[in-house]
Tab-separated table of C-alpha atoms in Angstrom:
chain	number	residue	atom	x	y	z
A	1	MET	CA	-20.752	-66.715	-45.405
A	2	SER	CA	-20.636	-63.207	-43.861
A	3	THR	CA	-19.088	-60.360	-45.760
A	4	GLN	CA	-15.604	-59.281	-44.581
A	5	ARG	CA	-15.674	-55.851	-43.038
A	6	ALA	CA	-12.921	-53.351	-42.924
A	7	PRO	CA	-11.242	-52.966	-39.430
A	8	LYS	CA	-12.395	-50.081	-37.154
A	9	VAL	CA	-9.983	-47.481	-35.934
A	10	ALA	CA	-10.447	-45.426	-32.804
A	11	GLY	CA	-14.272	-46.102	-32.748
A	12	ILE	CA	-14.797	-44.916	-36.401
A	13	ASP	CA	-16.677	-47.302	-38.692
A	14	SER	CA	-14.558	-47.146	-41.805
A	15	THR	CA	-17.417	-48.602	-43.971
A	16	VAL	CA	-19.548	-45.491	-43.568
A	17	PRO	CA	-18.974	-43.319	-46.623
A	18	SER	CA	-17.707	-39.859	-46.240
A	19	PRO	CA	-20.355	-37.095	-46.512
A	20	PRO	CA	-20.421	-35.281	-49.888
A	21	HIS	CA	-19.072	-32.041	-48.479
A	22	THR	CA	-15.956	-33.706	-47.111
A	23	ALA	CA	-13.021	-33.387	-49.405
A	24	ALA	CA	-10.596	-36.219	-49.930
A	25	PRO	CA	-7.320	-35.948	-48.199
A	26	ALA	CA	-5.155	-33.400	-50.001
A	27	ALA	CA	-1.860	-34.167	-51.424
A	28	PRO	CA	1.115	-32.494	-49.945
A	29	LEU	CA	1.318	-28.861	-51.022
A	30	THR	CA	4.854	-29.180	-52.110
A	31	PRO	CA	6.950	-32.168	-53.123
A	32	PRO	CA	9.710	-33.223	-50.773
A	33	LEU	CA	12.895	-31.091	-51.231
A	34	PRO	CA	15.905	-32.780	-52.549
A	35	SER	CA	18.539	-33.542	-49.982
A	36	GLY	CA	20.437	-30.528	-48.774
A	37	GLU	CA	17.949	-27.880	-49.894
A	38	LEU	CA	16.156	-25.557	-47.265
A	39	ASP	CA	12.428	-25.202	-46.807
A	40	PRO	CA	11.548	-21.643	-47.934
A	41	GLY	CA	8.739	-21.609	-45.413
A	42	GLY	CA	11.009	-22.423	-42.507
A	43	PRO	CA	12.368	-18.881	-41.783
A	44	LEU	CA	8.732	-17.487	-41.958
A	45	GLN	CA	7.474	-20.110	-39.508
A	46	ASP	CA	10.392	-19.480	-37.220
A	47	ARG	CA	9.640	-15.653	-37.244
A	48	LEU	CA	5.965	-16.334	-36.472
A	49	ALA	CA	6.936	-18.686	-33.611
A	50	GLY	CA	9.263	-15.954	-32.345
A	51	TRP	CA	6.567	-13.286	-32.415
A	52	VAL	CA	4.112	-15.567	-30.612
A	53	SER	CA	6.750	-16.268	-27.931
A	54	ASP	CA	7.493	-12.645	-27.519
A	55	LEU	CA	3.867	-11.659	-27.246
A	56	THR	CA	3.275	-14.381	-24.661
A	57	LEU	CA	6.313	-13.225	-22.709
A	58	LEU	CA	5.141	-9.611	-22.602
A	59	HIS	CA	1.668	-10.733	-21.671
A	60	GLU	CA	3.156	-12.633	-18.703
A	61	LEU	CA	5.250	-9.723	-17.600
A	62	THR	CA	2.709	-7.125	-17.863
A	63	GLU	CA	0.279	-9.316	-15.918
A	64	SER	CA	2.701	-9.603	-13.100
A	65	LEU	CA	3.306	-5.873	-13.175
A	66	ILE	CA	-0.363	-4.813	-12.877
A	67	ARG	CA	-0.702	-6.983	-9.800
A	68	THR	CA	1.564	-4.579	-7.965
A	69	GLY	CA	-0.140	-2.083	-5.829
A	70	SER	CA	2.665	0.170	-4.672
A	71	LEU	CA	5.482	2.165	-6.303
A	72	ASP	CA	8.266	0.191	-4.476
A	73	ASP	CA	6.784	-3.181	-5.544
A	74	ALA	CA	6.160	-2.013	-9.111
A	75	LEU	CA	9.776	-0.672	-9.506
A	76	HIS	CA	11.268	-3.981	-8.241
A	77	GLU	CA	9.000	-5.853	-10.683
A	78	VAL	CA	9.968	-3.568	-13.596
A	79	LEU	CA	13.702	-4.096	-12.786
A	80	ARG	CA	13.266	-7.900	-12.619
A	81	ALA	CA	11.190	-8.108	-15.789
A	82	GLY	CA	13.576	-5.763	-17.740
A	83	ALA	CA	16.656	-7.684	-16.676
A	84	ALA	CA	15.061	-10.872	-18.240
A	85	LEU	CA	14.384	-9.129	-21.354
A	86	VAL	CA	17.783	-7.456	-21.916
A	87	GLY	CA	19.852	-10.389	-20.496
A	88	ALA	CA	21.361	-8.479	-17.533
A	89	ARG	CA	21.812	-9.594	-13.935
A	90	ARG	CA	21.792	-6.260	-12.048
A	91	GLY	CA	20.127	-2.880	-12.219
A	92	MET	CA	18.630	0.002	-10.528
A	93	ALA	CA	15.445	2.143	-10.943
A	94	VAL	CA	15.318	5.810	-10.150
A	95	LEU	CA	11.864	7.447	-9.760
A	96	GLU	CA	12.195	11.209	-10.068
A	97	PRO	CA	9.081	12.878	-11.483
A	98	ALA	CA	10.045	15.799	-13.710
A	99	ASP	CA	7.429	17.998	-12.140
A	100	GLY	CA	9.376	18.005	-8.895
A	101	LEU	CA	6.454	17.050	-6.704
A	102	GLY	CA	8.061	13.689	-5.791
A	103	PRO	CA	8.310	11.142	-4.350
A	104	ALA	CA	11.920	10.353	-5.235
A	105	LEU	CA	12.757	6.599	-4.908
A	106	THR	CA	15.845	4.469	-5.855
A	107	VAL	CA	15.631	0.707	-5.777
A	108	GLY	CA	18.186	-1.912	-6.913
A	109	LEU	CA	18.231	-5.334	-8.365
A	110	GLY	CA	21.184	-7.445	-7.266
A	111	LEU	CA	22.733	-4.309	-5.664
A	112	ALA	CA	22.943	-3.702	-1.972
A	113	HIS	CA	21.979	-0.467	-0.395
A	114	ALA	CA	25.730	0.478	-0.019
A	115	GLU	CA	26.342	-0.321	-3.719
A	116	LEU	CA	23.433	1.967	-4.808
A	117	GLY	CA	25.047	4.698	-2.667
A	118	THR	CA	28.385	4.099	-4.416
A	119	ILE	CA	26.822	4.495	-7.847
A	120	GLU	CA	25.181	7.704	-6.755
A	121	THR	CA	28.547	9.197	-5.921
A	122	VAL	CA	29.212	9.360	-9.828
A	123	PRO	CA	28.317	12.759	-11.109
A	124	ARG	CA	24.896	12.579	-12.618
A	125	GLY	CA	25.934	13.901	-15.968
A	126	ALA	CA	28.412	11.117	-16.312
A	127	THR	CA	25.821	8.312	-16.025
A	128	SER	CA	23.353	7.317	-18.559
A	129	TYR	CA	20.418	7.392	-16.090
A	130	GLY	CA	21.513	10.891	-15.043
A	131	ARG	CA	21.478	12.102	-18.578
A	132	ILE	CA	17.939	10.850	-18.990
A	133	LEU	CA	16.756	12.366	-15.777
A	134	ASP	CA	18.399	15.758	-16.514
A	135	GLY	CA	17.437	15.801	-20.208
A	136	LEU	CA	20.942	16.065	-21.499
A	137	ASP	CA	20.459	13.822	-24.457
A	138	PRO	CA	18.282	14.515	-27.669
A	139	LEU	CA	14.730	13.471	-27.501
A	140	THR	CA	12.845	10.901	-29.635
A	141	GLU	CA	9.720	11.657	-31.600
A	142	GLY	CA	6.998	12.715	-29.139
A	143	ALA	CA	9.534	14.676	-27.028
A	144	LEU	CA	10.318	11.587	-24.919
A	145	PRO	CA	13.910	10.542	-23.890
A	146	ARG	CA	15.512	7.710	-25.792
A	147	PRO	CA	17.402	4.706	-24.350
A	148	ILE	CA	21.148	4.971	-23.877
A	149	ALA	CA	23.423	1.902	-24.391
A	150	VAL	CA	27.116	1.893	-23.250
A	151	PRO	CA	28.369	-1.504	-24.589
A	152	ASP	CA	31.885	-1.232	-23.164
A	153	LEU	CA	32.513	1.111	-20.203
A	154	ARG	CA	36.189	0.004	-19.953
A	155	GLY	CA	36.873	0.805	-23.492
A	156	ASP	CA	35.201	4.285	-23.451
A	157	ALA	CA	37.918	6.940	-23.410
A	158	ASP	CA	35.520	9.601	-22.504
A	159	LEU	CA	34.224	7.839	-19.346
A	160	ASP	CA	34.292	9.986	-16.181
A	161	PRO	CA	37.244	8.783	-13.928
A	162	ARG	CA	34.924	8.456	-10.963
A	163	HIS	CA	32.426	6.270	-13.108
A	164	ARG	CA	35.363	4.094	-14.213
A	165	GLU	CA	36.478	3.597	-10.638
A	166	VAL	CA	33.002	2.674	-9.493
A	167	ALA	CA	32.366	0.256	-12.364
A	168	ALA	CA	35.573	-1.426	-11.578
A	169	ARG	CA	34.896	-1.738	-7.937
A	170	LEU	CA	31.400	-3.121	-8.519
A	171	GLY	CA	32.291	-5.345	-11.421
A	172	TYR	CA	30.070	-4.087	-14.203
A	173	ALA	CA	31.380	-3.406	-17.677
A	174	ALA	CA	28.318	-2.216	-19.660
A	175	SER	CA	25.035	-0.634	-19.124
A	176	PHE	CA	21.714	-0.056	-20.815
A	177	ALA	CA	19.400	2.740	-19.658
A	178	LEU	CA	15.712	3.089	-20.418
A	179	PRO	CA	13.636	6.238	-19.705
A	180	LEU	CA	10.397	6.063	-17.762
A	181	ALA	CA	8.121	8.656	-19.403
A	182	THR	CA	4.595	9.162	-20.733
A	183	GLU	CA	3.229	11.853	-23.002
A	184	ARG	CA	0.821	13.037	-20.416
A	185	ALA	CA	2.878	12.831	-17.198
A	186	GLY	CA	6.207	13.564	-18.763
A	187	GLY	CA	9.402	12.171	-17.390
A	188	LEU	CA	9.045	9.883	-14.335
A	189	GLY	CA	12.493	8.404	-13.982
A	190	ALA	CA	14.981	5.950	-15.521
A	191	LEU	CA	15.895	2.289	-15.461
A	192	VAL	CA	19.467	1.087	-15.924
A	193	TRP	CA	20.671	-2.484	-16.204
A	194	LEU	CA	24.276	-3.407	-15.733
A	195	TYR	CA	26.255	-6.109	-17.425
A	196	ASP	CA	29.234	-8.027	-15.989
A	197	GLU	CA	30.951	-8.106	-19.457
A	198	PRO	CA	30.903	-5.760	-22.461
A	199	ALA	CA	27.454	-6.329	-23.978
A	200	GLU	CA	24.324	-4.478	-25.241
A	201	PRO	CA	20.828	-5.647	-26.029
A	202	ALA	CA	20.039	-7.022	-29.526
A	203	GLU	CA	17.564	-5.252	-31.653
A	204	ARG	CA	14.860	-7.678	-30.827
A	205	GLN	CA	15.572	-7.180	-27.052
A	206	ARG	CA	15.455	-3.339	-27.414
A	207	HIS	CA	12.068	-3.685	-29.150
A	208	LEU	CA	10.694	-5.876	-26.361
A	209	VAL	CA	12.023	-3.815	-23.523
A	210	GLY	CA	10.805	-0.639	-25.202
A	211	LEU	CA	7.229	-1.989	-25.419
A	212	TYR	CA	7.332	-3.211	-21.780
A	213	GLY	CA	8.944	0.078	-20.716
A	214	ARG	CA	5.984	2.197	-22.147
A	215	PHE	CA	3.379	-0.104	-20.449
A	216	ALA	CA	5.419	0.132	-17.127
A	217	ALA	CA	5.596	3.949	-17.307
A	218	GLU	CA	1.843	4.210	-17.691
A	219	HIS	CA	1.346	1.906	-14.769
A	220	LEU	CA	3.834	3.701	-12.635
A	221	ALA	CA	2.185	7.117	-13.486
A	222	ARG	CA	-1.145	5.679	-12.208
A	223	LEU	CA	0.374	4.478	-9.029
A	224	LEU	CA	2.084	7.858	-8.503
A	225	GLU	CA	-1.171	9.682	-8.809
A	226	VAL	CA	-2.736	7.277	-6.231
A	227	ARG	CA	0.257	7.865	-3.999
A	228	ARG	CA	-0.036	11.635	-4.186
A	229	ALA	CA	-3.788	11.563	-3.609
A	230	ARG	CA	-3.242	9.389	-0.596
A	231	VAL	CA	-0.637	11.845	0.780
A	232	ARG	CA	-3.082	14.706	0.353
A	233	ILE	CA	-5.791	12.703	2.201
A	234	ASP	CA	-3.378	11.905	4.923
A	235	THR	CA	-2.460	15.570	5.279
A	236	VAL	CA	-6.014	16.576	5.605
A	237	ALA	CA	-6.701	13.842	8.131
A	238	GLU	CA	-3.640	14.840	10.143
A	239	GLU	CA	-4.855	18.437	10.296
A	240	LEU	CA	-8.251	17.390	11.507
A	241	LEU	CA	-6.967	15.186	14.343
A	242	PRO	CA	-5.159	16.421	17.443
A	243	SER	CA	-1.663	17.721	16.843
A	244	ARG	CA	-0.730	16.640	20.424
A	245	LEU	CA	-2.414	14.947	23.313
A	246	PRO	CA	-3.063	17.118	26.431
A	247	ARG	CA	-1.209	16.567	29.749
A	248	VAL	CA	-3.584	16.050	32.602
A	249	PRO	CA	-2.330	15.017	36.075
A	250	GLY	CA	-3.174	11.505	37.049
A	251	VAL	CA	-3.338	10.087	33.531
A	252	GLN	CA	-0.951	9.329	30.735
A	253	LEU	CA	-2.196	9.262	27.101
A	254	ALA	CA	-1.068	7.758	23.805
A	255	ALA	CA	-2.763	7.512	20.311
A	256	ARG	CA	-2.115	5.464	17.314
A	257	HIS	CA	-3.795	6.220	13.844
A	258	LEU	CA	-3.512	4.089	10.666
A	259	THR	CA	-5.106	5.400	7.540
A	260	GLY	CA	-6.621	3.083	5.061
A	261	PRO	CA	-5.730	3.265	1.347
A	262	ARG	CA	-8.717	5.349	0.452
A	263	GLY	CA	-8.855	7.551	3.616
A	264	GLY	CA	-11.668	6.916	5.972
A	265	GLY	CA	-13.353	8.907	8.717
A	266	ASP	CA	-12.052	7.297	12.015
A	267	TRP	CA	-11.010	9.776	14.549
A	268	TYR	CA	-10.090	10.370	18.242
A	269	ASP	CA	-9.946	13.144	20.664
A	270	ALA	CA	-8.692	14.012	24.131
A	271	LEU	CA	-9.687	17.359	25.613
A	272	PRO	CA	-9.159	18.969	29.082
A	273	LEU	CA	-12.467	19.816	30.716
A	274	PRO	CA	-13.346	22.056	33.714
A	275	GLU	CA	-12.264	21.071	37.228
A	276	GLY	CA	-9.374	18.869	36.127
A	277	ALA	CA	-11.600	16.574	34.192
A	278	LEU	CA	-10.744	14.816	30.864
A	279	GLY	CA	-12.938	13.974	27.850
A	280	LEU	CA	-11.851	10.955	25.676
A	281	ALA	CA	-13.513	10.226	22.480
A	282	VAL	CA	-13.237	7.787	19.497
A	283	GLY	CA	-15.533	7.417	16.544
A	284	SER	CA	-15.945	6.457	12.866
A	285	VAL	CA	-17.943	8.132	10.080
A	286	SER	CA	-19.410	5.965	7.305
A	287	GLY	CA	-17.796	6.187	3.863
A	288	ASN	CA	-14.324	7.151	2.777
A	289	GLY	CA	-12.333	9.771	0.988
A	290	PRO	CA	-12.555	13.480	1.182
A	291	SER	CA	-16.266	13.653	1.994
A	292	ALA	CA	-15.851	11.279	4.959
A	293	LEU	CA	-12.859	13.378	6.163
A	294	ALA	CA	-14.900	16.505	6.043
A	295	ALA	CA	-17.726	14.878	7.902
A	296	MET	CA	-15.401	13.515	10.484
A	297	GLY	CA	-13.852	16.988	11.065
A	298	ARG	CA	-17.378	18.513	11.561
A	299	LEU	CA	-18.436	15.712	13.903
A	300	ARG	CA	-15.339	15.922	15.969
A	301	ALA	CA	-15.554	19.793	16.313
A	302	SER	CA	-19.177	19.538	17.413
A	303	LEU	CA	-18.438	16.798	19.972
A	304	ARG	CA	-15.740	19.032	21.580
A	305	ALA	CA	-18.381	21.878	21.944
A	306	TYR	CA	-20.877	19.642	23.495
A	307	ALA	CA	-18.359	18.048	25.770
A	308	VAL	CA	-17.419	21.472	27.129
A	309	MET	CA	-21.013	22.271	27.735
A	310	GLU	CA	-22.355	18.998	29.168
A	311	GLY	CA	-19.455	16.634	29.356
A	312	GLU	CA	-20.457	15.156	32.736
A	313	ASP	CA	-23.298	13.443	30.917
A	314	PRO	CA	-21.932	11.426	28.043
A	315	VAL	CA	-25.445	10.359	27.019
A	316	ALA	CA	-26.434	14.052	26.587
A	317	VAL	CA	-23.288	14.715	24.591
A	318	LEU	CA	-23.978	11.754	22.080
A	319	SER	CA	-27.643	12.782	21.897
A	320	ASP	CA	-26.789	16.318	20.809
A	321	LEU	CA	-24.261	14.758	18.248
A	322	GLU	CA	-26.916	12.465	16.881
A	323	LEU	CA	-29.412	15.283	16.467
A	324	LEU	CA	-26.811	17.344	14.627
A	325	LEU	CA	-25.836	14.446	12.366
A	326	ARG	CA	-29.488	13.698	11.487
A	327	LEU	CA	-30.158	17.333	10.579
A	328	THR	CA	-27.012	18.185	8.686
A	329	GLU	CA	-26.122	14.878	7.060
A	330	PRO	CA	-29.123	12.617	6.982
A	331	ALA	CA	-27.539	10.258	4.445
A	332	ARG	CA	-24.630	9.430	6.738
A	333	SER	CA	-24.240	7.409	10.000
A	334	ALA	CA	-21.436	7.301	12.559
A	335	THR	CA	-20.330	5.426	15.647
A	336	ALA	CA	-19.036	7.186	18.565
A	337	LEU	CA	-17.831	6.657	22.208
A	338	PHE	CA	-17.422	9.463	24.696
A	339	ALA	CA	-15.828	8.974	28.154
A	340	TYR	CA	-15.892	11.627	30.933
A	341	CYS	CA	-12.959	10.992	33.189
A	342	GLU	CA	-11.958	12.254	36.609
A	343	PRO	CA	-8.273	11.200	36.939
A	344	PRO	CA	-7.765	12.075	40.529
A	345	SER	CA	-10.541	9.625	41.676
A	346	ARG	CA	-10.018	7.314	38.647
A	347	ARG	CA	-13.793	7.506	37.802
A	348	ILE	CA	-14.986	7.180	34.282
A	349	VAL	CA	-18.482	7.605	32.906
A	350	LEU	CA	-18.892	6.556	29.256
A	351	ALA	CA	-21.564	6.080	26.655
A	352	GLY	CA	-21.289	4.491	23.239
A	353	ALA	CA	-23.397	4.616	20.032
A	354	GLY	CA	-22.892	1.441	18.022
A	355	HIS	CA	-19.140	1.372	19.126
A	356	THR	CA	-16.947	-1.388	20.225
A	357	PRO	CA	-16.474	-1.770	24.087
A	358	PRO	CA	-13.286	-0.531	25.686
A	359	LEU	CA	-10.768	-2.904	27.065
A	360	VAL	CA	-9.134	-2.614	30.419
A	361	VAL	CA	-5.583	-3.799	30.683
A	362	GLY	CA	-3.790	-4.120	34.015
A	363	PRO	CA	-1.413	-6.204	36.151
A	364	ASP	CA	-4.410	-8.391	37.550
A	365	ARG	CA	-7.029	-8.311	34.773
A	366	THR	CA	-7.620	-7.829	30.979
A	367	GLU	CA	-11.335	-7.493	30.311
A	368	TYR	CA	-13.869	-5.722	28.252
A	369	VAL	CA	-16.099	-3.084	29.739
A	370	GLU	CA	-19.784	-4.177	29.622
A	371	THR	CA	-21.659	-1.430	27.675
A	372	SER	CA	-25.274	-1.355	26.545
A	373	LEU	CA	-26.035	-2.251	23.006
A	374	SER	CA	-27.154	0.702	20.972
A	375	ALA	CA	-27.399	1.779	17.295
A	376	PRO	CA	-25.018	4.063	15.502
A	377	LEU	CA	-25.748	7.646	15.203
A	378	GLY	CA	-28.157	8.563	12.479
A	379	MET	CA	-29.637	5.113	12.298
A	380	LEU	CA	-32.709	5.813	14.421
A	381	SER	CA	-35.199	8.688	14.706
A	382	CYS	CA	-33.935	9.277	18.296
A	383	TRP	CA	-30.772	7.888	19.952
A	384	GLU	CA	-30.420	7.258	23.571
A	385	ALA	CA	-28.756	4.569	25.695
A	386	PRO	CA	-27.713	4.285	29.351
A	387	SER	CA	-24.178	5.328	30.375
A	388	VAL	CA	-21.672	3.026	32.189
A	389	GLU	CA	-19.414	3.790	35.048
A	390	LEU	CA	-16.084	2.195	35.897
A	391	SER	CA	-13.209	2.758	38.149
A	392	PRO	CA	-9.794	1.544	36.831
A	393	ALA	CA	-7.280	0.523	39.376
A	394	PRO	CA	-3.906	2.354	39.697
A	395	GLY	CA	-1.613	1.190	36.814
A	396	GLU	CA	-4.391	-0.003	34.509
A	397	THR	CA	-4.806	1.209	31.002
A	398	VAL	CA	-8.070	1.818	29.189
A	399	LEU	CA	-7.979	1.105	25.490
A	400	LEU	CA	-10.479	2.917	23.241
A	401	TYR	CA	-10.456	1.784	19.602
A	402	THR	CA	-12.478	1.732	16.278
A	403	ASP	CA	-13.698	-1.379	14.703
A	404	GLY	CA	-11.241	-0.986	11.933
A	405	LEU	CA	-8.723	-2.608	14.272
A	406	LEU	CA	-10.781	-5.730	14.439
A	407	ARG	CA	-11.641	-5.839	10.663
A	408	ARG	CA	-7.980	-5.502	9.613
A	409	THR	CA	-7.301	-8.895	11.181
A	410	GLY	CA	-9.477	-10.429	8.447
A	411	ASP	CA	-11.114	-12.718	11.117
A	412	ALA	CA	-14.668	-12.949	12.083
A	413	MET	CA	-15.739	-10.480	14.668
A	414	ASP	CA	-15.874	-12.885	17.615
A	415	ARG	CA	-12.487	-14.216	16.788
A	416	ALA	CA	-11.095	-10.786	16.240
A	417	PHE	CA	-12.400	-9.766	19.763
A	418	ALA	CA	-10.635	-12.795	21.142
A	419	ARG	CA	-7.381	-11.998	19.374
A	420	LEU	CA	-7.467	-8.361	20.667
A	421	HIS	CA	-8.022	-9.646	24.327
A	422	ALA	CA	-5.100	-12.119	23.956
A	423	ALA	CA	-2.828	-9.395	22.460
A	424	ALA	CA	-3.600	-7.033	25.347
A	425	ALA	CA	-3.236	-9.806	27.927
A	426	GLY	CA	0.217	-10.565	26.482
A	427	VAL	CA	1.684	-7.118	27.001
A	428	PRO	CA	5.109	-7.582	28.726
A	429	LYS	CA	5.209	-6.382	32.268
A	430	ALA	CA	8.047	-3.965	31.348
A	431	ASP	CA	5.774	-2.236	28.843
A	432	ARG	CA	2.609	-1.904	31.062
A	433	ALA	CA	3.708	1.408	32.595
A	434	ASP	CA	3.800	2.989	29.177
A	435	PRO	CA	0.422	3.407	27.355
A	436	GLY	CA	2.353	3.929	24.042
A	437	ALA	CA	4.130	0.599	24.500
A	438	VAL	CA	0.856	-1.115	25.266
A	439	ALA	CA	-0.751	0.279	22.070
A	440	ASP	CA	2.358	-0.639	20.039
A	441	HIS	CA	2.307	-4.164	21.357
A	442	VAL	CA	-1.403	-4.657	20.516
A	443	LEU	CA	-0.781	-3.275	16.962
A	444	ARG	CA	2.379	-5.546	16.372
A	445	THR	CA	0.362	-8.579	17.448
A	446	LEU	CA	-2.777	-7.906	15.569
A	447	LEU	CA	-1.406	-6.107	12.465
A	448	PRO	CA	2.130	-7.225	11.634
A	449	GLU	CA	1.903	-5.526	8.235
A	450	GLY	CA	2.227	-2.254	10.143
A	451	LEU	CA	5.935	-3.035	10.789
A	452	ASP	CA	6.922	-2.758	7.174
A	453	GLY	CA	5.554	0.779	6.748
A	454	ARG	CA	2.607	-0.198	4.420
A	455	GLY	CA	0.020	-0.001	7.162
A	456	GLY	CA	0.616	3.654	7.869
A	457	TRP	CA	2.105	2.987	11.326
A	458	ASP	CA	5.827	2.599	12.100
A	459	GLY	CA	5.685	2.069	15.871
A	460	ARG	CA	6.327	5.708	16.759
A	461	ASP	CA	4.154	7.829	18.951
A	462	GLY	CA	1.450	9.902	17.366
A	463	ARG	CA	0.166	9.280	13.887
A	464	ASP	CA	1.697	8.258	10.625
A	465	GLY	CA	-0.229	7.569	7.434
A	466	ARG	CA	2.194	6.920	4.621
A	467	ASP	CA	1.910	4.676	1.604
A	468	GLY	CA	-0.674	2.195	2.902
A	469	MET	CA	-1.855	1.179	-0.590
A	470	ASP	CA	-1.693	-2.576	-0.065
A	471	ALA	CA	-2.373	-2.712	3.617
A	472	GLY	CA	-5.732	-3.316	5.081
A	473	GLY	CA	-8.652	-1.232	3.766
A	474	GLU	CA	-9.783	0.141	7.130
A	475	ASP	CA	-8.796	2.995	9.344
A	476	VAL	CA	-7.643	2.211	12.730
A	477	VAL	CA	-7.728	4.288	15.788
A	478	LEU	CA	-6.286	3.169	19.180
A	479	LEU	CA	-6.403	5.618	22.297
A	480	ALA	CA	-4.740	4.484	25.352
A	481	ALA	CA	-5.295	6.062	28.762
A	482	ARG	CA	-3.193	4.750	31.807
A	483	PHE	CA	-4.397	5.882	35.236
A	484	GLU	CA	-1.942	6.436	38.019
């Protein structure tokens, strides 16, 4: 007769003895409490659970904040997160750096643009955010402004009459303002959240929003430095490019320039030449930042000199440019295209060094100009490639561009070329007589992010390179010449 075995549970053989180092199940630490008595460990466990919950929430909110790449986006995110922390529904953020160097921005949460304007009609000294910005209240330790809570605007006898009127019109009854400041950068601005009924944040809420606000201020200070550096780079690039395009009989010109977030070395030029001729050039210098801008300025100035001396021979112009680049900046390469134009006869002779082919856009055709394959300048010991001659028909526009236009699409190069061709072919007939309208249509079709101001182009003539931090990383140049 077999010995009866103990049943197995979840795959564990209960007959196997426990190892010597395994202790027997411990008895409960405390006996059950009599009915009606509270567990003394309960409040501590609740506090620990609350701390864990708060830390998790702060982690999630700060993770969302650091994913923002522009001041506008960061301010909106800070307002949204702060509203969740203090239990408000509406608010506004005012960025106004104390050093006076700007930029000054105001964004709202749950407030329309007109409502923000209405709040701004209240005298600054009568508002909590205004007192923070103007330093009218005592400072906390570390010389930083302190938060300001107004739990009942309607019951505040000292409230400015205009403030009372605006609060009644917009329907808010309390406010809580938080300074945006760091010890290194000083005051950056202020946040204010508005309550529909008399209220103020609890101590726990104040603590959480204070921690979040300090992190947000550091993040905004970094974005502010990036924004200012970008403006400085844009200013330098603007000074290095033509301030205006020349007027030459027989041809209309338009240019568009989009600066990448780090500032690249893409450039264009148009210069009158002897006997009514016109020189057109586009190019790109390797690298980015101030050094690339400086190299671009030197290269463009040199090309202008070579074009005046021997512009009728574009190959000679680029050969001289290649020699200069190889001798003065051996670690840098560049692409370039130079076109010698005779507008009265609509004759163009051009040569390119590692550059994208021009695109001819007209009523009866949209096609790329066949150019010879050649290496960029500075890549070979000696550069030379044959030139190409073309004769655009009356009313046709020749588009010269840098490869940043293709790279910003995010597509493979062959597909990007096809998209550019389709965009140019789709220019409305009403716009074909204006080279600026042709360029704008191409940019709108290929780079829709340019419409929101982040790509550095806003559809106006000339150049504009503001706040492109979260746009594509490449510079873009587009030079359009329409022949009559």
